[in-house]
PDB file of C-alpha atoms in Angstrom:
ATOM      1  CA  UNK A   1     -47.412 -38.517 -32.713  1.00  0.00           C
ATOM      2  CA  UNK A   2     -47.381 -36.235 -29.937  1.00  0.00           C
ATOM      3  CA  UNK A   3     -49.417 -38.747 -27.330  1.00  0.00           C
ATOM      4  CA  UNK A   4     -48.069 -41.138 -25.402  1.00  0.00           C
ATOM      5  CA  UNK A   5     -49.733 -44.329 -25.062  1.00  0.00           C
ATOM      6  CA  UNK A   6     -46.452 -46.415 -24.398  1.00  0.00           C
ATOM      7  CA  UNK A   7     -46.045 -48.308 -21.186  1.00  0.00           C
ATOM      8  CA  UNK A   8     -42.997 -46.978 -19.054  1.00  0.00           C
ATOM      9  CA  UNK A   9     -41.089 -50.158 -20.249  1.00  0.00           C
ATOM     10  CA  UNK A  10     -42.149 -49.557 -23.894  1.00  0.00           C
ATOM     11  CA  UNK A  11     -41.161 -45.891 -23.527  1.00  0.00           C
ATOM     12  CA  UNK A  12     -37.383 -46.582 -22.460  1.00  0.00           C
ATOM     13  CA  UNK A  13     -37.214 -49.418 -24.770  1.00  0.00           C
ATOM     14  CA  UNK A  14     -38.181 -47.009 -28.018  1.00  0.00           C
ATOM     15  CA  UNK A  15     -36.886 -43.507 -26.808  1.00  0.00           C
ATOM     16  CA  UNK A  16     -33.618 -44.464 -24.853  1.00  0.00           C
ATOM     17  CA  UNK A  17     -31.718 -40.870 -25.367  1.00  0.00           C
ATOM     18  CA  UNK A  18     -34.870 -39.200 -24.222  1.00  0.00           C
ATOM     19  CA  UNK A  19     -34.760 -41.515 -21.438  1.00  0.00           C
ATOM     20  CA  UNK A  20     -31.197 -41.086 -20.782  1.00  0.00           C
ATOM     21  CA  UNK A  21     -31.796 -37.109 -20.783  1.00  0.00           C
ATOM     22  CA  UNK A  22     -34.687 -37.330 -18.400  1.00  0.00           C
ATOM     23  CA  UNK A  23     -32.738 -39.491 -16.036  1.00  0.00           C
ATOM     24  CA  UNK A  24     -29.684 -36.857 -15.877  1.00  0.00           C
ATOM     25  CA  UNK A  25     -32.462 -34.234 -15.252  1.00  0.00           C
ATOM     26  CA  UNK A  26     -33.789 -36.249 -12.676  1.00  0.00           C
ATOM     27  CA  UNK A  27     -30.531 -37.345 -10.774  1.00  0.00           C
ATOM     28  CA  UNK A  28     -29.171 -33.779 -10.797  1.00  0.00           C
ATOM     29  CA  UNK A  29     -31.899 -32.128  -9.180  1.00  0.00           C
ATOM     30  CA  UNK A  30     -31.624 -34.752  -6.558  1.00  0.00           C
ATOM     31  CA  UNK A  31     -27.975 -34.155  -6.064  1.00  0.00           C
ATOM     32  CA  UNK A  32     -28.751 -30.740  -5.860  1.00  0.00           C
ATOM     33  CA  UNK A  33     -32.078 -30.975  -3.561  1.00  0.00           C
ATOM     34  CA  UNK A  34     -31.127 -33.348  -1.191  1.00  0.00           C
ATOM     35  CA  UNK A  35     -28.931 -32.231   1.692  1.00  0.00           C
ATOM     36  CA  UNK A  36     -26.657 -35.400   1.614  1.00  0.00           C
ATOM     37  CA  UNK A  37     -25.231 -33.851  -0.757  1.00  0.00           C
ATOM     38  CA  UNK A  38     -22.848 -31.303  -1.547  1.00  0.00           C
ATOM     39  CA  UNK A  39     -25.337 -29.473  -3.261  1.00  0.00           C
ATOM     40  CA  UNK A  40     -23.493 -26.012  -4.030  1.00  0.00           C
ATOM     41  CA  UNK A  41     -20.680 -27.865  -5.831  1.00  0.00           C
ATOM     42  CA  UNK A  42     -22.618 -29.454  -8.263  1.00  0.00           C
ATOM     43  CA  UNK A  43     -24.197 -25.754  -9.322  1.00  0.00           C
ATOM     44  CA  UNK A  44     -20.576 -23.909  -9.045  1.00  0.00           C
ATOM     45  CA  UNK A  45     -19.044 -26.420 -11.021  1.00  0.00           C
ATOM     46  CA  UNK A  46     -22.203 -27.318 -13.683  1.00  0.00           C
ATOM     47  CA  UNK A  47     -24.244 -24.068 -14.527  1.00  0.00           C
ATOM     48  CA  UNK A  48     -23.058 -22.034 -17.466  1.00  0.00           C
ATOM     49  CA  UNK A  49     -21.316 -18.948 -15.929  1.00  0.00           C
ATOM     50  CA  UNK A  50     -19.901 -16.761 -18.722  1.00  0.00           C
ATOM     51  CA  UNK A  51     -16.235 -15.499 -16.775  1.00  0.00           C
ATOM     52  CA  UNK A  52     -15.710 -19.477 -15.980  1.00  0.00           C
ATOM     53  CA  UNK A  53     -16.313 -20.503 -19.541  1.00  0.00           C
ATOM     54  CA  UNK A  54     -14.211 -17.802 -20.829  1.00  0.00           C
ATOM     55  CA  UNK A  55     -11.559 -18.691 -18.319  1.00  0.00           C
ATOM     56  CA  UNK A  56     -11.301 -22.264 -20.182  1.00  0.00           C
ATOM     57  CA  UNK A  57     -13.986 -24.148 -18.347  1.00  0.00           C
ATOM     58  CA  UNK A  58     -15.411 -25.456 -21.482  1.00  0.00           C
ATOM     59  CA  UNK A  59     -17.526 -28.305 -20.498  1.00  0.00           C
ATOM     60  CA  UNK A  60     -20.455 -25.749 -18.814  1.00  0.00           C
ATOM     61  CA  UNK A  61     -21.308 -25.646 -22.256  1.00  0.00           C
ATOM     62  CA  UNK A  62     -22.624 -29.095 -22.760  1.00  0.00           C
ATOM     63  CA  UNK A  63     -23.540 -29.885 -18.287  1.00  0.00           C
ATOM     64  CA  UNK A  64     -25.555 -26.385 -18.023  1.00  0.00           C
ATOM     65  CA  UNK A  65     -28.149 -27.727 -20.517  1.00  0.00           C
ATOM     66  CA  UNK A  66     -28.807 -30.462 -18.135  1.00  0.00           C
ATOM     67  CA  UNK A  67     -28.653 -29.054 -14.258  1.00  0.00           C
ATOM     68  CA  UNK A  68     -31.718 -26.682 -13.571  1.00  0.00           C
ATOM     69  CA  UNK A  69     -32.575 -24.231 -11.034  1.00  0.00           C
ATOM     70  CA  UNK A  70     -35.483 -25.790  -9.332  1.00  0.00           C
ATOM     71  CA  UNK A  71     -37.760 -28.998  -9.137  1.00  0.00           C
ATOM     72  CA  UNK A  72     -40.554 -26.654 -11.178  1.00  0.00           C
ATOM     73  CA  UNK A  73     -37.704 -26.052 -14.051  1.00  0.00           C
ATOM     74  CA  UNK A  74     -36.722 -29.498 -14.062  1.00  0.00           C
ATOM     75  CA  UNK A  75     -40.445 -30.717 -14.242  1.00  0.00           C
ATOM     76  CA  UNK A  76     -41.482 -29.173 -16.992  1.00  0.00           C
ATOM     77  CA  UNK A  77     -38.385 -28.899 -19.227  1.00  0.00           C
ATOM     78  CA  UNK A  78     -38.377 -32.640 -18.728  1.00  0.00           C
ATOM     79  CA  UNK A  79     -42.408 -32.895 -19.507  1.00  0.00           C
ATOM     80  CA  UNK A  80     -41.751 -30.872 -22.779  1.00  0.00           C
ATOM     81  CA  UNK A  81     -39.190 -33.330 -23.990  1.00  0.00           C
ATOM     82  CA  UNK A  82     -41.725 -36.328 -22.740  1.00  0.00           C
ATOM     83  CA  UNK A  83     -43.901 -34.871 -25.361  1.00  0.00           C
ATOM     84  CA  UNK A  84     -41.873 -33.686 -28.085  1.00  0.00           C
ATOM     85  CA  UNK A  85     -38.339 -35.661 -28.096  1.00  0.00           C
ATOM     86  CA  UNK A  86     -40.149 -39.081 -28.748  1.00  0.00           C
ATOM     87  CA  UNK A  87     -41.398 -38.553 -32.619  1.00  0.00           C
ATOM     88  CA  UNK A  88     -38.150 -36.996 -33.514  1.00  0.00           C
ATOM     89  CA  UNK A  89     -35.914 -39.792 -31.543  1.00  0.00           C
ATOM     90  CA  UNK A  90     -38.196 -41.846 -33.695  1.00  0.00           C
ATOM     91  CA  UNK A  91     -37.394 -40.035 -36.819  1.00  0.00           C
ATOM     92  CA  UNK A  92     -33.695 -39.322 -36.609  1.00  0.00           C
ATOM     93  CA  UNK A  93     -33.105 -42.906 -34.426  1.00  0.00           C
ATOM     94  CA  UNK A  94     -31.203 -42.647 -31.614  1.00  0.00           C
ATOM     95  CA  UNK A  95     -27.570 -41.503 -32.570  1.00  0.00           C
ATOM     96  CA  UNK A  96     -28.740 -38.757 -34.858  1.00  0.00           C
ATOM     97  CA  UNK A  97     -31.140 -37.255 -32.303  1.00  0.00           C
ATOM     98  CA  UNK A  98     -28.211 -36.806 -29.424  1.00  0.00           C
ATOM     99  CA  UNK A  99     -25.958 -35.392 -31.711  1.00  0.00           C
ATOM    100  CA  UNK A 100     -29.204 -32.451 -32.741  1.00  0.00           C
ATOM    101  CA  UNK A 101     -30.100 -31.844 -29.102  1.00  0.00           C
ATOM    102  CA  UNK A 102     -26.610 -31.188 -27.840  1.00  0.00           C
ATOM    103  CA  UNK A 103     -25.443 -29.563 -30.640  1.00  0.00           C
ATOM    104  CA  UNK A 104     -28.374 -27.300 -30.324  1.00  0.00           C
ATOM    105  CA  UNK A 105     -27.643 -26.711 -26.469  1.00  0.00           C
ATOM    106  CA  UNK A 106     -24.526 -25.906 -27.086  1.00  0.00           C
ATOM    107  CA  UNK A 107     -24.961 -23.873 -30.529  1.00  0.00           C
ATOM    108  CA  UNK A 108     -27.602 -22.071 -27.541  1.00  0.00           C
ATOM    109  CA  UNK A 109     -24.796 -22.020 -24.831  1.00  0.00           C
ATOM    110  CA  UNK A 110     -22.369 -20.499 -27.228  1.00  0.00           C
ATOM    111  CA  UNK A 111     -24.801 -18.051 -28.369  1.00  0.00           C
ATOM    112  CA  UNK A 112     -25.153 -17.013 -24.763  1.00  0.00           C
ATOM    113  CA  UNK A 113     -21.538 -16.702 -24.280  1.00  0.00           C
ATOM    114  CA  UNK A 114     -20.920 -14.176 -26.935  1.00  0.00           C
ATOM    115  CA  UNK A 115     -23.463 -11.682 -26.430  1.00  0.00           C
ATOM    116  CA  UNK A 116     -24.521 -12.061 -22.522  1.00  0.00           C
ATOM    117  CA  UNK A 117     -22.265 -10.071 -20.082  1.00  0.00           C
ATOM    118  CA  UNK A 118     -19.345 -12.020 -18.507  1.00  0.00           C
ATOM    119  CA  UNK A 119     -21.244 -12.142 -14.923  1.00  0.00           C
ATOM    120  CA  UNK A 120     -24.525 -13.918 -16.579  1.00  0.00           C
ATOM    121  CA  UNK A 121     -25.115 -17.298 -15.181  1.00  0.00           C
ATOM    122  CA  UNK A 122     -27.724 -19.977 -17.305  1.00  0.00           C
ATOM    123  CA  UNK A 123     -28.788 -23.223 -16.679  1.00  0.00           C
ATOM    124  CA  UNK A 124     -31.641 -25.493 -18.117  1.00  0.00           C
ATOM    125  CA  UNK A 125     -32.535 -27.428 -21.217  1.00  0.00           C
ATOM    126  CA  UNK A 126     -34.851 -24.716 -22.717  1.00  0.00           C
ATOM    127  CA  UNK A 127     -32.118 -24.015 -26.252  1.00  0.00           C
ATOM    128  CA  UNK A 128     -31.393 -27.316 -26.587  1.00  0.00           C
ATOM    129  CA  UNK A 129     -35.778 -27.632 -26.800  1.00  0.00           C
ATOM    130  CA  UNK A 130     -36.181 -25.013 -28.639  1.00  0.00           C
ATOM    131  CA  UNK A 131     -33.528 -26.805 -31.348  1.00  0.00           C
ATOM    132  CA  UNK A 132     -35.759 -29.753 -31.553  1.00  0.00           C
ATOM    133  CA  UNK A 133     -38.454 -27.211 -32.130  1.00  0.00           C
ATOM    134  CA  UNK A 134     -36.307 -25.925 -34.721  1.00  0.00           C
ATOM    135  CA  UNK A 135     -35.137 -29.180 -36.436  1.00  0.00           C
ATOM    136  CA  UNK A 136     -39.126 -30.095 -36.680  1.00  0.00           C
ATOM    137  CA  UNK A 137     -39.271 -26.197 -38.734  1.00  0.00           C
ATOM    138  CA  UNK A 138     -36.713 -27.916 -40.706  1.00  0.00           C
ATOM    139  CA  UNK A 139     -38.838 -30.897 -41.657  1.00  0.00           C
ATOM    140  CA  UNK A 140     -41.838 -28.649 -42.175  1.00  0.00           C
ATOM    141  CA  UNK A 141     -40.122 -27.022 -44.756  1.00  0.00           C
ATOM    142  CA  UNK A 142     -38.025 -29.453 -46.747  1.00  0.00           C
ATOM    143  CA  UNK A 143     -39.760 -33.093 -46.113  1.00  0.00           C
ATOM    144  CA  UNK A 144     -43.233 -32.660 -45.336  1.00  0.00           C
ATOM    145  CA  UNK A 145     -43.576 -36.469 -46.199  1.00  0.00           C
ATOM    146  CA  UNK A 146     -42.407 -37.027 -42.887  1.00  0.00           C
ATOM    147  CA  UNK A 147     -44.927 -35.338 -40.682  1.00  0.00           C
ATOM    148  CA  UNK A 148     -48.425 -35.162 -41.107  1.00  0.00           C
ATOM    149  CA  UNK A 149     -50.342 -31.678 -41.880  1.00  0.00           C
ATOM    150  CA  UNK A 150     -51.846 -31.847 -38.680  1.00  0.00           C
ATOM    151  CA  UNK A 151     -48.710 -32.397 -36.998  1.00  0.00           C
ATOM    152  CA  UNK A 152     -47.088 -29.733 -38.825  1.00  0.00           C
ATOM    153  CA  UNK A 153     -49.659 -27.224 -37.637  1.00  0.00           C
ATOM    154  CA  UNK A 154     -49.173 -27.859 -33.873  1.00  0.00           C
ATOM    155  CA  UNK A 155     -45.332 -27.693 -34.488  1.00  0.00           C
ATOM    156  CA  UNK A 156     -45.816 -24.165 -36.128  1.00  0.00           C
ATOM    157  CA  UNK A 157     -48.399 -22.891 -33.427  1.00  0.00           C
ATOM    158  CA  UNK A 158     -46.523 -23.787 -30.338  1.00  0.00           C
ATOM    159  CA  UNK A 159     -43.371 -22.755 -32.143  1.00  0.00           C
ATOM    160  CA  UNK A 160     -45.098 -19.230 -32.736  1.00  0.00           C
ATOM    161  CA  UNK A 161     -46.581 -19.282 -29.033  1.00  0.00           C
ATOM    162  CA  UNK A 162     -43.126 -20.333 -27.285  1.00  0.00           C
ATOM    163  CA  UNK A 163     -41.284 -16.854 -29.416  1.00  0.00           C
ATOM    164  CA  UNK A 164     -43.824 -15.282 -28.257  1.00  0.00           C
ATOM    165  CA  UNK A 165     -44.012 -16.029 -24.936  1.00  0.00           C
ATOM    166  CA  UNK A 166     -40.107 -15.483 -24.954  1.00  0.00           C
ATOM    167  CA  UNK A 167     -40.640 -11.905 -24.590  1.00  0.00           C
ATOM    168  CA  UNK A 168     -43.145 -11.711 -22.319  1.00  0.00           C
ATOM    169  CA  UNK A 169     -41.762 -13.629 -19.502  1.00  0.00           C
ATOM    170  CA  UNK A 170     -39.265 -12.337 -17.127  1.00  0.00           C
ATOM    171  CA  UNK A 171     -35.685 -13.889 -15.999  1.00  0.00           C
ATOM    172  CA  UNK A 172     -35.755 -16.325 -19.557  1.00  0.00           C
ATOM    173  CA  UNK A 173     -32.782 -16.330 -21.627  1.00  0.00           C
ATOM    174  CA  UNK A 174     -33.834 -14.965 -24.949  1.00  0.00           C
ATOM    175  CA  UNK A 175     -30.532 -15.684 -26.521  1.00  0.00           C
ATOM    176  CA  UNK A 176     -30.533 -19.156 -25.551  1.00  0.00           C
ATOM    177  CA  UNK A 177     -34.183 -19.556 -27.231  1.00  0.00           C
ATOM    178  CA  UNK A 178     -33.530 -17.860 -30.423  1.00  0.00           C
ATOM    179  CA  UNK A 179     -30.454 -19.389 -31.334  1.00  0.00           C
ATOM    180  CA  UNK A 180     -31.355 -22.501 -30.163  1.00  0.00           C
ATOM    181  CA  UNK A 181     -34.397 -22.750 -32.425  1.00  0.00           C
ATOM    182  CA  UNK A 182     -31.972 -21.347 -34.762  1.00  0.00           C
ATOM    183  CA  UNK A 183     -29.147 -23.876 -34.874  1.00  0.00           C
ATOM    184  CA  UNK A 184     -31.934 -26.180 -34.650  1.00  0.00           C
ATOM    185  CA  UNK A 185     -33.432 -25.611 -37.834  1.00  0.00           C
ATOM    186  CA  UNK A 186     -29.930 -25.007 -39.929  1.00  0.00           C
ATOM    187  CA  UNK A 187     -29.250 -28.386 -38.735  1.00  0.00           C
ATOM    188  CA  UNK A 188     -32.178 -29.857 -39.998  1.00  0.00           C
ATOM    189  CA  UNK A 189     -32.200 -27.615 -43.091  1.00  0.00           C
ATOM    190  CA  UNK A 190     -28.750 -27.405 -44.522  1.00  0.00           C
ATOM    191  CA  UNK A 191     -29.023 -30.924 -45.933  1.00  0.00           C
ATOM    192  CA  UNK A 192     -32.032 -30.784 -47.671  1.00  0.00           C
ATOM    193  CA  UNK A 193     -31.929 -26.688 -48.897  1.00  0.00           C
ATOM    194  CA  UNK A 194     -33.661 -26.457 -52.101  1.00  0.00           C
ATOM    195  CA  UNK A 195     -34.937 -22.930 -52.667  1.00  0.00           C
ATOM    196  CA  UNK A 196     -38.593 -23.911 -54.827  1.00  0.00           C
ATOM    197  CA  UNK A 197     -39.489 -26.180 -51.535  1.00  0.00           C
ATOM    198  CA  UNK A 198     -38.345 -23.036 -49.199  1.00  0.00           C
ATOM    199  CA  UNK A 199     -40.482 -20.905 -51.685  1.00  0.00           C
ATOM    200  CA  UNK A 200     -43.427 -23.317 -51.742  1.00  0.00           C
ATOM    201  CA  UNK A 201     -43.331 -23.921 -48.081  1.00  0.00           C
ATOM    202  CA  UNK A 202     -43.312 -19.942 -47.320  1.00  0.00           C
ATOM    203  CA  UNK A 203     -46.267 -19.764 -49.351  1.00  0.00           C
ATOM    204  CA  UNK A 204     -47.973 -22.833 -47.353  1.00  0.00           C
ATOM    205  CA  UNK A 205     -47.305 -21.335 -44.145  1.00  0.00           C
ATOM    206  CA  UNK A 206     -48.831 -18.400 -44.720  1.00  0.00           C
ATOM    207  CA  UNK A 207     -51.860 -19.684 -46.277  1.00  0.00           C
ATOM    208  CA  UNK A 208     -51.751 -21.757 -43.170  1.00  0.00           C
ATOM    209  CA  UNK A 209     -51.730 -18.655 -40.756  1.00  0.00           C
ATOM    210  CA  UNK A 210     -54.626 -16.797 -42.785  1.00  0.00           C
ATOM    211  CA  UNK A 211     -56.821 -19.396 -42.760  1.00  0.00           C
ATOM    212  CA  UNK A 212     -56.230 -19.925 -39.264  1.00  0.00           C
ATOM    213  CA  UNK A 213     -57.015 -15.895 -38.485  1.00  0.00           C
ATOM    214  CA  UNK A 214     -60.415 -16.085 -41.141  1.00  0.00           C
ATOM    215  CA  UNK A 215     -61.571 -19.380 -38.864  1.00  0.00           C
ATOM    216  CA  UNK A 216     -60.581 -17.673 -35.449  1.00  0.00           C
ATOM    217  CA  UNK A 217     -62.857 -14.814 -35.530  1.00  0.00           C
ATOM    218  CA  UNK A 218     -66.219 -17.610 -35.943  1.00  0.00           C
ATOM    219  CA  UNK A 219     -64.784 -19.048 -32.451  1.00  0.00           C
ATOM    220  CA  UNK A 220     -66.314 -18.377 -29.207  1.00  0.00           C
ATOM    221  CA  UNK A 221     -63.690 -16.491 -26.689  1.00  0.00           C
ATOM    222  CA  UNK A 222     -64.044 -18.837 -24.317  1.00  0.00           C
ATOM    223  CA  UNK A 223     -62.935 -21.407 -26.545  1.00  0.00           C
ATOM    224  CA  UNK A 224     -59.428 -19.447 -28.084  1.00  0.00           C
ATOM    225  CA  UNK A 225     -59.027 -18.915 -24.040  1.00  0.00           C
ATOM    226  CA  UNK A 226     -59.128 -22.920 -23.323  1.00  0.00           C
ATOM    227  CA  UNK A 227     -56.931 -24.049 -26.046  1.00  0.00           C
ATOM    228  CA  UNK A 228     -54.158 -20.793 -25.405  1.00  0.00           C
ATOM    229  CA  UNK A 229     -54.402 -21.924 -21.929  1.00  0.00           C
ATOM    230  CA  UNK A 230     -53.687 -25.852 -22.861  1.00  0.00           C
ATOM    231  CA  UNK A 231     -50.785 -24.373 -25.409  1.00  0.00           C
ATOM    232  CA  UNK A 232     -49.208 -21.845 -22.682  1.00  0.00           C
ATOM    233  CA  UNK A 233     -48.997 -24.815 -19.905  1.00  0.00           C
ATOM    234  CA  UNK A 234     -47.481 -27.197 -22.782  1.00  0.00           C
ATOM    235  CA  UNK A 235     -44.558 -24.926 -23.385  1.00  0.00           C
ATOM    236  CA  UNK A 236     -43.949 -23.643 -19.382  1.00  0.00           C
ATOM    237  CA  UNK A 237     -41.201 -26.161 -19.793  1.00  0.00           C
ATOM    238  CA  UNK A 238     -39.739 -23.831 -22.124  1.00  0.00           C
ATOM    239  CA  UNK A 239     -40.340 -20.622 -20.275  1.00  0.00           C
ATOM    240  CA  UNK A 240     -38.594 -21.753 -17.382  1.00  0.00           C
ATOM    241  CA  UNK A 241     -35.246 -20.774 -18.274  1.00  0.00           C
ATOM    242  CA  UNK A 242     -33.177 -19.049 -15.674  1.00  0.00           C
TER     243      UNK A 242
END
């Protein structure tokens, strides 16, 4: 679900919004990298700065989620929606999906708006992530038909490792993250509340986590090391938020 195996043509062909979103990553940073252009403008004018947005400069928004701050950022927000933006483009289909990743970027942006100070500038596509990380909570809880337990387990680990990691990391917009994941996951959820599956998959989850904790201690160190190691550089994408 999570592996790619598709040729480049079978890729654009099956995922075009991911596609689309990688290309706009892609073509920004260039306009912003390469001195032929005026590179300045396309930051002044794109990232989300609080004062402008308040001052009615509304569409930073929506283009902050998709400018970023370096080719490092741009690399790795675009790797983690290579990996996890083709199983729920798959899911949703293609019209569905666009509307849950910009909502969630912008439910993030928003989020950022009201409680960040008026001179706090933001760019990346780290909320608008995190809501497809959210969305997939949203599925774990109300219709686990449609992933497989396995799948459902990474989900909740790297979900648990990228809050985490949140906190730990300097110069990452927290707010961004959390309400990102947030809107995410209402999205996903509101639809299909029922409170016995919300009860039942509480109950799962943590059954889930214990077992995990029991098996963890019969695991060499240098094993956990290796696979927190593979996790952490799956979700730098995520942690490169500026």
């Amino acid at each position: 679900m999570f592996t790619r195996t598709e040729s480049f043509r079978d890729f654009i062909r099956l995922y075009p919004i991911v596609s689309i979103i990688i290309t706009i990553h892609l073509g920004l940073y260039l306009l912003t990298s390469l001195t032929i252009f005026p590179n300045s403008w396309f930051f002044e004018n794109l990232s989300g700065v609080n004062l402008y947005i308040m001052e009615g400069e509304y569409w930073r928004l929506f283009t902050s989620t998709f400018i970023h701050s370096g080719f490092s950022h741009m690399l790795f927000n675009s790797f983690s929606l290579v990996l996890f933006g083709p199983a729920l483009e798959r899911i949703l289909g293609s019209g569905r999906f666009l509307f849950i990743y910009l909502l969630s970027g912008f439910i993030a942006n928003v989020a950022t708006l009201m409680i960040q100070p008026l001179t706090y500038t933001h760019v990346g596509s780290s909320g608008a992530i995190f809501g497809l990380f959210g969305y997939y909570l949203a599925i774990i809880m109300f219709r686990k038909h449609m992933l497989s337990k396995q799948n459902s387990q990474i989900i909740l680990t790297l979900c648990v490792v990228s809050l985490i990691m949140t906190f730990l990391q300097p110069n990452i917009n927290i707010t961004a993250h959390l309400f990102g994941l947030l809107g995410g996951f209402l999205l996903g959820a509101i639809p299909y509340f029922n409170k016995k599956d919300f009860s039942d998959s509480i109950r799962g989850t943590a059954n889930w986590a214990s077992s995990k904790k029991n098996s963890l201690s019969y695991q060499s160190p240098l094993k956990v090391i290796v696979w927190a190691a593979i996790i952490i550089v799956a979700i730098l994408g995520l942690l490169a938020q500026k």
